[in-house]
Amino acid sequence: MKRILVPTDFSEQAENALKVAAMLAKKHDAEIYLLHMMEIPMQHIDPGAVKSDIPETLFFMKLAHKKFEDLMESDYLQDITVHETVKADITFNEIKESVKEYEIDMIIMGSHGASGLMEMFIGSNAEKVVRTSDVPVLVIKNEHSSFDIKNFVFASDFKNDNKETYKQAVEFAKLFDAKIHLLMVNTANHFITTYDARTRINDFIAGEVFDNFTTNVFNDVSVESGILNFSAEIDADLIGISTHGRQGIAHFFNHSISEDLVNHAKRPVITFKI
C-alpha cells in the first residue's frame, strides 16, 4: 500500500478519513492523493461558456487550493507526501479515473449517516464507489485517535469467486497483525446447516497460508443484520466484504443494504472488488 486516494469535501467526516489515511501513510511510508471534489455549475466549466463565467470558476479553484494549504498545516500531515488534485465534477468517474491515473492502491473516504460524504456521493454514486472500485475502499465513520485493527470480520458466502478478495483481506489483516473472523450469515430464506456452512468455509480457505482466524456461522433475520450484530458481539474493529455488481455476496450492496453497512454501521467498513 503505497498510494492512498482520499476524496474530500473538507467536511468533518472527510477529515476523519484523511486522519486515518495519514496514520496508514506514516506506518507504511505511503503517499496521499487528496482529491477535492468541487460542485461547480456546468456552465462554469463548459469550454463554450461566456468569458464572464471564468472569474467565478477561478474563484472556486482558488478557494479549494486555499483550503488545501490550510489543511496541509495540520500536525497529522507533517512528514507525509500529500498530492493535491482538484476535480470540478462530483461523479464516480472522476474517482475511478484518478485511481488509474495515480496508480492508487486504496481509497479511504468518510461517511456518517446521511451527512458528510454521503451528500457528496449521493444516490448511485455511493454504491458505485464501494461496488465497482477496482481497489479496496475503506469507509471511515468516526474520528480515530489511533487506527489499530485487531478483530477483522470478513463476511462472505464463501464461494470460489470470492477467493481473490479473501487474499486481499488477509494481506490487509497482516498489516495490523489482526485476527480475521470468517463469517457466514444464515437466514431462514437461505438456510444452510452449520455443518455444511463450516465445511464450505474450510474448503474455501484450504491451501491458504494464514492461521490467525476463526470460522463463524451466525443466524439472523437478514444478512446485513447478521453482519452488524456479529460485529457488535465481538466488538470488531473492521468489517470486510466482497463486491462485484449484484451477484453473490454483492447483494449486500443493493440500495438500502448498502446504506445499512457502509453508511449506518458504527465501525469502519472495507470493500474488496471481485
Short mmCIF file of C-alpha atoms in Angstrom, two decimals:
data_model
loop_
_atom_site.label_atom_id
_atom_site.label_comp_id
_atom_site.label_asym_id
_atom_site.label_seq_id
_atom_site.Cartn_x
_atom_site.Cartn_y
_atom_site.Cartn_z
CA MET A 1 0.00 0.00 0.00
CA LYS A 2 1.96 2.96 -1.32
CA ARG A 3 -0.65 5.33 -2.76
CA ILE A 4 -3.87 6.28 -0.98
CA LEU A 5 -6.66 8.33 -2.55
CA VAL A 6 -8.79 10.44 -0.20
CA PRO A 7 -11.78 12.24 -1.77
CA THR A 8 -12.68 15.30 0.30
CA ASP A 9 -15.34 17.96 0.52
CA PHE A 10 -13.49 19.41 3.55
CA SER A 11 -16.23 18.17 5.89
CA GLU A 12 -15.56 16.74 9.33
CA GLN A 13 -16.24 13.23 8.04
CA ALA A 14 -13.79 13.69 5.17
CA GLU A 15 -11.13 14.88 7.61
CA ASN A 16 -11.72 11.80 9.78
CA ALA A 17 -10.88 9.70 6.73
CA LEU A 18 -7.82 11.82 5.98
CA LYS A 19 -6.53 11.36 9.52
CA VAL A 20 -6.78 7.58 9.14
CA ALA A 21 -5.05 7.81 5.76
CA ALA A 22 -2.27 9.80 7.43
CA MET A 23 -1.80 7.12 10.09
CA LEU A 24 -1.52 4.41 7.44
CA ALA A 25 0.76 6.56 5.28
CA LYS A 26 3.18 7.12 8.16
CA LYS A 27 3.15 3.46 9.14
CA HIS A 28 3.72 2.15 5.62
CA ASP A 29 5.63 5.04 4.02
CA ALA A 30 2.77 5.74 1.62
CA GLU A 31 1.73 8.88 -0.26
CA ILE A 32 -1.70 10.51 -0.10
CA TYR A 33 -3.58 11.88 -3.09
CA LEU A 34 -6.13 14.36 -1.78
CA LEU A 35 -8.94 14.71 -4.30
CA HIS A 36 -11.00 17.91 -3.97
CA MET A 37 -14.49 17.42 -5.35
CA MET A 38 -15.96 20.84 -6.18
CA GLU A 39 -19.57 21.37 -7.19
CA ILE A 40 -19.29 23.97 -9.92
CA PRO A 41 -22.30 24.59 -12.19
CA MET A 42 -21.68 23.08 -15.60
CA GLN A 43 -21.82 26.43 -17.40
CA HIS A 44 -18.78 27.48 -15.35
CA ILE A 45 -16.64 24.67 -16.71
CA ASP A 46 -18.08 24.49 -20.22
CA PRO A 47 -15.34 25.42 -22.73
CA GLY A 48 -18.03 27.24 -24.73
CA ALA A 49 -19.21 29.31 -21.78
CA VAL A 50 -19.04 33.08 -21.93
CA LYS A 51 -15.95 34.79 -20.56
CA SER A 52 -17.88 36.28 -17.65
CA ASP A 53 -18.09 32.78 -16.14
CA ILE A 54 -14.33 32.36 -15.92
CA PRO A 55 -13.67 34.57 -12.86
CA GLU A 56 -16.22 32.65 -10.80
CA THR A 57 -14.65 29.34 -11.83
CA LEU A 58 -11.22 30.64 -10.87
CA PHE A 59 -12.66 31.71 -7.51
CA PHE A 60 -13.83 28.16 -6.77
CA MET A 61 -10.45 26.75 -7.81
CA LYS A 62 -8.51 29.24 -5.66
CA LEU A 63 -10.81 28.53 -2.72
CA ALA A 64 -10.04 24.80 -3.00
CA HIS A 65 -6.31 25.48 -3.14
CA LYS A 66 -6.57 27.74 -0.09
CA LYS A 67 -8.37 25.03 1.87
CA PHE A 68 -5.68 22.58 0.81
CA GLU A 69 -2.95 24.91 2.05
CA ASP A 70 -4.74 25.32 5.38
CA LEU A 71 -5.20 21.58 5.69
CA MET A 72 -1.52 20.94 4.99
CA GLU A 73 -0.68 22.90 8.15
CA SER A 74 -2.31 20.16 10.24
CA ASP A 75 0.12 18.39 12.54
CA TYR A 76 -1.09 14.94 11.50
CA LEU A 77 0.02 15.54 7.90
CA GLN A 78 3.56 16.57 8.75
CA ASP A 79 6.31 14.48 7.10
CA ILE A 80 3.79 12.88 4.68
CA THR A 81 3.85 13.41 0.92
CA VAL A 82 0.41 14.76 0.01
CA HIS A 83 -0.52 15.47 -3.59
CA GLU A 84 -3.27 17.94 -4.38
CA THR A 85 -5.70 17.28 -7.20
CA VAL A 86 -8.89 19.19 -7.96
CA LYS A 87 -11.85 17.89 -9.94
CA ALA A 88 -14.74 20.11 -10.90
CA ASP A 89 -17.36 17.39 -11.27
CA ILE A 90 -18.78 15.28 -8.47
CA THR A 91 -19.05 11.89 -10.16
CA PHE A 92 -17.73 8.42 -9.56
CA ASN A 93 -15.94 8.51 -12.90
CA GLU A 94 -13.62 11.22 -11.60
CA ILE A 95 -12.63 8.96 -8.72
CA LYS A 96 -12.20 5.92 -10.95
CA GLU A 97 -10.07 7.90 -13.40
CA SER A 98 -7.94 9.23 -10.56
CA VAL A 99 -7.34 5.68 -9.32
CA LYS A 100 -5.94 4.74 -12.73
CA GLU A 101 -4.05 7.98 -13.30
CA TYR A 102 -2.21 7.89 -9.96
CA GLU A 103 -1.98 4.09 -9.65
CA ILE A 104 -3.88 4.15 -6.37
CA ASP A 105 -3.78 1.13 -4.04
CA MET A 106 -6.67 2.10 -1.77
CA ILE A 107 -9.46 4.66 -1.43
CA ILE A 108 -10.26 5.98 2.04
CA MET A 109 -13.45 8.00 2.37
CA GLY A 110 -15.55 9.36 5.20
CA SER A 111 -19.22 8.80 5.86
CA HIS A 112 -21.60 9.30 8.76
CA GLY A 113 -25.27 8.58 8.23
CA ALA A 114 -26.72 10.80 5.54
CA SER A 115 -24.28 13.65 6.05
CA GLY A 116 -20.64 14.36 5.15
CA LEU A 117 -19.54 12.47 2.08
CA MET A 118 -22.96 10.84 1.82
CA GLU A 119 -24.05 14.19 0.39
CA MET A 120 -21.11 14.09 -2.00
CA PHE A 121 -21.55 10.50 -3.18
CA ILE A 122 -25.30 10.77 -3.45
CA GLY A 123 -27.53 8.00 -4.81
CA SER A 124 -26.00 5.60 -7.28
CA ASN A 125 -22.51 7.13 -6.97
CA ALA A 126 -22.31 5.95 -3.37
CA GLU A 127 -22.98 2.40 -4.45
CA LYS A 128 -20.57 2.66 -7.39
CA VAL A 129 -17.66 3.68 -5.19
CA VAL A 130 -17.94 0.60 -2.97
CA ARG A 131 -19.32 -1.82 -5.55
CA THR A 132 -17.23 -1.19 -8.65
CA SER A 133 -13.97 0.30 -7.44
CA ASP A 134 -11.08 -1.82 -8.66
CA VAL A 135 -9.15 -1.11 -5.46
CA PRO A 136 -10.19 -1.62 -1.83
CA VAL A 137 -12.39 1.12 -0.37
CA LEU A 138 -12.09 1.85 3.34
CA VAL A 139 -15.06 3.80 4.71
CA ILE A 140 -14.39 5.65 7.98
CA LYS A 141 -17.31 6.56 10.24
CA ASN A 142 -15.79 8.40 13.18
CA GLU A 143 -12.62 10.10 14.32
CA HIS A 144 -9.90 7.66 15.41
CA SER A 145 -7.16 8.70 17.79
CA SER A 146 -5.38 5.61 16.53
CA PHE A 147 -6.34 3.18 13.78
CA ASP A 148 -5.41 -0.25 15.05
CA ILE A 149 -7.21 -3.34 13.73
CA LYS A 150 -7.21 -6.39 15.99
CA ASN A 151 -10.53 -8.07 15.14
CA PHE A 152 -11.45 -8.02 11.46
CA VAL A 153 -14.78 -9.55 10.34
CA PHE A 154 -14.71 -10.88 6.76
CA ALA A 155 -18.29 -11.69 5.72
CA SER A 156 -18.81 -13.84 2.65
CA ASP A 157 -20.88 -16.61 1.08
CA PHE A 158 -17.52 -18.41 0.67
CA LYS A 159 -17.94 -19.33 -2.95
CA ASN A 160 -14.91 -19.66 -5.18
CA ASP A 161 -15.28 -16.26 -6.87
CA ASN A 162 -14.54 -14.60 -3.53
CA LYS A 163 -11.11 -16.19 -3.05
CA GLU A 164 -9.16 -13.31 -4.54
CA THR A 165 -10.88 -10.83 -2.23
CA TYR A 166 -10.11 -13.07 0.74
CA LYS A 167 -6.44 -12.93 -0.21
CA GLN A 168 -6.66 -9.13 -0.26
CA ALA A 169 -8.34 -9.17 3.15
CA VAL A 170 -5.56 -11.39 4.51
CA GLU A 171 -2.89 -9.02 3.21
CA PHE A 172 -4.69 -6.09 4.85
CA ALA A 173 -5.01 -8.03 8.12
CA LYS A 174 -1.28 -8.77 8.08
CA LEU A 175 -0.54 -5.03 8.06
CA PHE A 176 -2.03 -4.88 11.57
CA ASP A 177 -1.35 -8.42 12.78
CA ALA A 178 -5.14 -8.71 13.03
CA LYS A 179 -7.29 -11.77 13.56
CA ILE A 180 -9.81 -12.44 10.77
CA HIS A 181 -13.24 -13.69 11.82
CA LEU A 182 -14.66 -15.51 8.80
CA LEU A 183 -18.43 -15.02 8.90
CA MET A 184 -21.29 -16.71 7.07
CA VAL A 185 -24.73 -15.39 7.98
CA ASN A 186 -27.53 -17.95 7.96
CA THR A 187 -31.08 -16.75 7.25
CA ALA A 188 -34.41 -18.52 7.01
CA ASN A 189 -34.70 -17.75 3.30
CA HIS A 190 -31.22 -19.08 2.51
CA PHE A 191 -30.78 -21.75 5.14
CA ILE A 192 -27.72 -23.97 5.29
CA THR A 193 -26.83 -26.31 8.14
CA THR A 194 -23.98 -25.34 10.42
CA TYR A 195 -22.06 -28.44 9.35
CA ASP A 196 -22.43 -27.60 5.64
CA ALA A 197 -21.57 -23.95 6.27
CA ARG A 198 -18.39 -24.77 8.17
CA THR A 199 -17.44 -27.32 5.52
CA ARG A 200 -17.85 -24.70 2.80
CA ILE A 201 -15.71 -22.21 4.75
CA ASN A 202 -12.98 -24.79 5.40
CA ASP A 203 -12.94 -25.83 1.73
CA PHE A 204 -12.77 -22.16 0.75
CA ILE A 205 -9.65 -21.41 2.83
CA ALA A 206 -7.93 -24.73 2.14
CA GLY A 207 -4.37 -24.18 0.94
CA GLU A 208 -4.15 -20.61 2.20
CA VAL A 209 -1.16 -19.95 4.46
CA PHE A 210 -2.82 -17.88 7.18
CA ASP A 211 -3.71 -19.24 10.60
CA ASN A 212 -4.84 -16.18 12.55
CA PHE A 213 -8.59 -16.68 12.01
CA THR A 214 -11.85 -18.04 13.39
CA THR A 215 -14.81 -19.53 11.50
CA ASN A 216 -18.31 -18.41 12.41
CA VAL A 217 -21.86 -19.24 11.33
CA PHE A 218 -24.33 -16.66 12.63
CA ASN A 219 -28.13 -16.91 12.43
CA ASP A 220 -30.14 -13.75 11.90
CA VAL A 221 -33.19 -12.36 10.12
CA SER A 222 -31.10 -10.91 7.30
CA VAL A 223 -27.52 -10.97 6.08
CA GLU A 224 -26.87 -7.32 6.86
CA SER A 225 -28.32 -7.63 10.37
CA GLY A 226 -26.19 -10.70 10.95
CA ILE A 227 -23.02 -8.88 9.93
CA LEU A 228 -23.79 -5.88 12.12
CA ASN A 229 -24.90 -7.95 15.12
CA PHE A 230 -21.97 -10.38 14.97
CA SER A 231 -19.53 -7.48 14.59
CA ALA A 232 -21.05 -5.78 17.63
CA GLU A 233 -20.95 -9.04 19.61
CA ILE A 234 -17.19 -9.42 19.20
CA ASP A 235 -16.56 -5.65 19.17
CA ALA A 236 -14.93 -5.84 15.75
CA ASP A 237 -12.62 -3.05 14.64
CA LEU A 238 -13.42 -3.51 10.95
CA ILE A 239 -15.97 -5.18 8.65
CA GLY A 240 -14.77 -6.51 5.29
CA ILE A 241 -16.91 -7.65 2.38
CA SER A 242 -16.57 -8.54 -1.30
CA THR A 243 -18.34 -6.74 -4.12
CA HIS A 244 -18.94 -7.49 -7.81
CA GLY A 245 -22.13 -5.95 -9.05
CA ARG A 246 -25.32 -7.52 -7.74
CA GLN A 247 -24.29 -11.17 -7.75
CA GLY A 248 -23.34 -13.40 -4.86
CA ILE A 249 -22.15 -11.54 -1.80
CA ALA A 250 -22.60 -8.24 -3.64
CA HIS A 251 -26.33 -8.36 -2.96
CA PHE A 252 -25.25 -6.66 0.25
CA PHE A 253 -24.99 -3.50 -1.81
CA ASN A 254 -28.45 -3.15 -3.29
CA HIS A 255 -29.52 0.30 -2.19
CA SER A 256 -30.87 0.09 1.39
CA ILE A 257 -28.41 -2.64 2.41
CA SER A 258 -25.59 -0.51 1.09
CA GLU A 259 -26.73 2.31 3.35
CA ASP A 260 -27.02 -0.08 6.31
CA LEU A 261 -23.50 -1.43 6.02
CA VAL A 262 -21.50 1.41 4.51
CA ASN A 263 -23.29 4.41 5.95
CA HIS A 264 -25.04 3.16 9.07
CA ALA A 265 -22.53 0.75 10.59
CA LYS A 266 -20.86 2.20 13.65
CA ARG A 267 -17.48 0.81 12.71
CA PRO A 268 -15.22 1.08 9.63
CA VAL A 269 -16.06 -0.99 6.54
CA ILE A 270 -13.65 -2.10 3.82
CA THR A 271 -14.76 -3.49 0.47
CA PHE A 272 -12.79 -5.63 -1.96
CA LYS A 273 -13.62 -5.94 -5.67
CA ILE A 274 -14.00 -9.49 -7.03
#
